[in-house]
XYZ file of N, CA, C and O in Angstrom:
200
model
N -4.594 -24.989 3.259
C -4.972 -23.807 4.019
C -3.734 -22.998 4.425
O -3.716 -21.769 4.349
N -2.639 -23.774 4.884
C -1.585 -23.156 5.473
C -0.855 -21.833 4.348
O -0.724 -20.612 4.435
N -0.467 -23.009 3.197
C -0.009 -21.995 1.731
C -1.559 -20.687 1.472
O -1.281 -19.572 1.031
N -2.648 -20.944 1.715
C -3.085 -19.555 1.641
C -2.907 -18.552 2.314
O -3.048 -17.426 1.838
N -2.509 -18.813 3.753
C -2.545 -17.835 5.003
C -1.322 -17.485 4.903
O -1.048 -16.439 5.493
N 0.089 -18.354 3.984
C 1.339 -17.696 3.794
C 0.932 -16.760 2.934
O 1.627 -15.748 3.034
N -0.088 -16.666 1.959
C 0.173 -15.830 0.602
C -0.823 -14.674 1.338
O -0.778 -13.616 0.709
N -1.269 -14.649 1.932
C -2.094 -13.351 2.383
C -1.334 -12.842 3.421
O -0.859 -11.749 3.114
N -1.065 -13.181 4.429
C -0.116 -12.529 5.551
C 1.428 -11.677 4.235
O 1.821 -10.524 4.416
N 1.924 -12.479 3.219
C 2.464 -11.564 2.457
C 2.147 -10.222 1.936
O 2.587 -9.118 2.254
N 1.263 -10.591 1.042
C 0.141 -9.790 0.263
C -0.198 -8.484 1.548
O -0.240 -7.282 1.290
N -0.372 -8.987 2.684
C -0.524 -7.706 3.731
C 0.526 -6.955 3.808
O 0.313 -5.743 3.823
N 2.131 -7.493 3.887
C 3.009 -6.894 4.123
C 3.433 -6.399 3.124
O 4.500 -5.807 3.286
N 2.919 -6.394 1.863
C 3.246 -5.940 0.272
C 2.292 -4.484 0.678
O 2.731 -3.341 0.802
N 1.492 -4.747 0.764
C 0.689 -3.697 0.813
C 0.762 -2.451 1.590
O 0.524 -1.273 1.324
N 1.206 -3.141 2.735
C 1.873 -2.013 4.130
C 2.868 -1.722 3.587
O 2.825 -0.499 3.719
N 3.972 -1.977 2.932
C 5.454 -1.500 2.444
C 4.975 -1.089 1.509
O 5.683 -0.083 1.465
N 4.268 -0.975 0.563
C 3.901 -0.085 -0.778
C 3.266 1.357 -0.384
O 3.337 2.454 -0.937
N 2.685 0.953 0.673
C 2.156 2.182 0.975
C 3.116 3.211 1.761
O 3.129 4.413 1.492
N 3.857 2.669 2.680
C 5.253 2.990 3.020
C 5.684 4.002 2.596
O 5.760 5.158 3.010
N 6.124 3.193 1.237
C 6.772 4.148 0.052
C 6.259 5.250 -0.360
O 6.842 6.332 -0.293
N 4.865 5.035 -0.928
C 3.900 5.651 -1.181
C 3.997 7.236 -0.708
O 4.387 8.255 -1.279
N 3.274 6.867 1.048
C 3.850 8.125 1.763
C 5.031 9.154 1.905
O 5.077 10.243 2.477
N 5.912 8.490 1.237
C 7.419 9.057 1.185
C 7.678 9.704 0.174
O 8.814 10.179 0.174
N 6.935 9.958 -0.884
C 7.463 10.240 -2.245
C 6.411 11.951 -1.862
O 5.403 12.188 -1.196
N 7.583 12.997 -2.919
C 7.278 14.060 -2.855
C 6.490 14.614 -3.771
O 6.417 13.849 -4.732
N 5.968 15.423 -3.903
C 5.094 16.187 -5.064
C 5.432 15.889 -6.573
O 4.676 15.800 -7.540
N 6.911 15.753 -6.472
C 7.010 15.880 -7.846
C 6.920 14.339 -8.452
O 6.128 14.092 -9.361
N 7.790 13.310 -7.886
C 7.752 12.172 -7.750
C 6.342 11.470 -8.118
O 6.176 10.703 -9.067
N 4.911 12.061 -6.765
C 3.974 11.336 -7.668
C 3.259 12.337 -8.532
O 2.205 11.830 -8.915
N 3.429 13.668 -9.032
C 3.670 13.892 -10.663
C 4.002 12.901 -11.582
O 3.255 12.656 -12.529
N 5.258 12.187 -11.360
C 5.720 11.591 -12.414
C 5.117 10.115 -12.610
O 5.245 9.421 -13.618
N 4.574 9.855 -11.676
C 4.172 8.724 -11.281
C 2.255 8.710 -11.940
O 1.612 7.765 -12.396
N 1.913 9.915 -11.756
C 0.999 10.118 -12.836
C -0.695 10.142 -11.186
O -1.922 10.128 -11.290
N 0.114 10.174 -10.140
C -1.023 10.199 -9.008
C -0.884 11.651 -8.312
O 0.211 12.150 -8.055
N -1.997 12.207 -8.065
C -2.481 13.513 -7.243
C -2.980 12.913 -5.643
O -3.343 11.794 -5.283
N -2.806 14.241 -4.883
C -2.681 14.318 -3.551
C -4.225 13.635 -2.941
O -4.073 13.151 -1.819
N -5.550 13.529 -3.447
C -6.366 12.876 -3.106
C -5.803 11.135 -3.594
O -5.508 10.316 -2.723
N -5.754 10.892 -4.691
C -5.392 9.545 -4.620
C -4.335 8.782 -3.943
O -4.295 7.558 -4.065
N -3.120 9.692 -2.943
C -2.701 9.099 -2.442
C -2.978 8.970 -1.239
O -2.268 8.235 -0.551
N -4.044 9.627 -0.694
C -4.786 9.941 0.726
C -5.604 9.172 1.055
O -5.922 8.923 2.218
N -6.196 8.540 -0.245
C -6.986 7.588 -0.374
C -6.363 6.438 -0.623
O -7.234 5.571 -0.688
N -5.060 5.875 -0.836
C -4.858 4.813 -0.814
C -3.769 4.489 0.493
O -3.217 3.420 0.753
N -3.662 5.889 1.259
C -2.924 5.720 1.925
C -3.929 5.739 3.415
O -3.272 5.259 4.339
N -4.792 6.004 3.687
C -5.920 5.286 4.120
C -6.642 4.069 4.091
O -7.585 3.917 4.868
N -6.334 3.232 3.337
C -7.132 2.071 3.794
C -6.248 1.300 4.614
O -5.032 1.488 4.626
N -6.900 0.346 5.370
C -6.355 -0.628 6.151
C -5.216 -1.572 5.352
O -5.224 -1.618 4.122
N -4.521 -2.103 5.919
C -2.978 -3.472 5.463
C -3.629 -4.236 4.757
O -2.987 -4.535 3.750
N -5.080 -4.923 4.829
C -5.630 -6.039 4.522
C -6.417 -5.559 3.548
O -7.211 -6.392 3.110
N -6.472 -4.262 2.960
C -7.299 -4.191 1.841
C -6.867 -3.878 0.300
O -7.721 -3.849 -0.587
C-alpha cells in the first residue's frame, strides 16, 4: 500500500509541475507544441489528482 501512495502523491506532483509549465509557455511555443488556447484551458483546469 505504502509504494502505491508513494507513486500517486508523485504522479500528483508530475502533474501540478506539468501544468506549471504548461501555463508558462507563450503563443508561439504551444504553436509548436501543436496545442491551442482551449486545450490548454482545459488542461489547465483540472484538479492535481486528475
Amino acid at each position: 500500500m505504502v509504494p502505491r501512495l508513494f507513486a500517486l502523491y508523485h504522479q500528483w506532483r508530475r502533474n501540478a509541475h506539468t501544468r506549471q509549465q504548461l501555463a508558462l509557455l507563450g503563443e508561439r511555443e504551444l504553436a509548436d507544441a501543436g496545442i491551442d488556447r482551449c486545450q490548454r484551458e482545459r488542461e489547465l483546469s483540472k484538479p492535481f489528482w486528475r
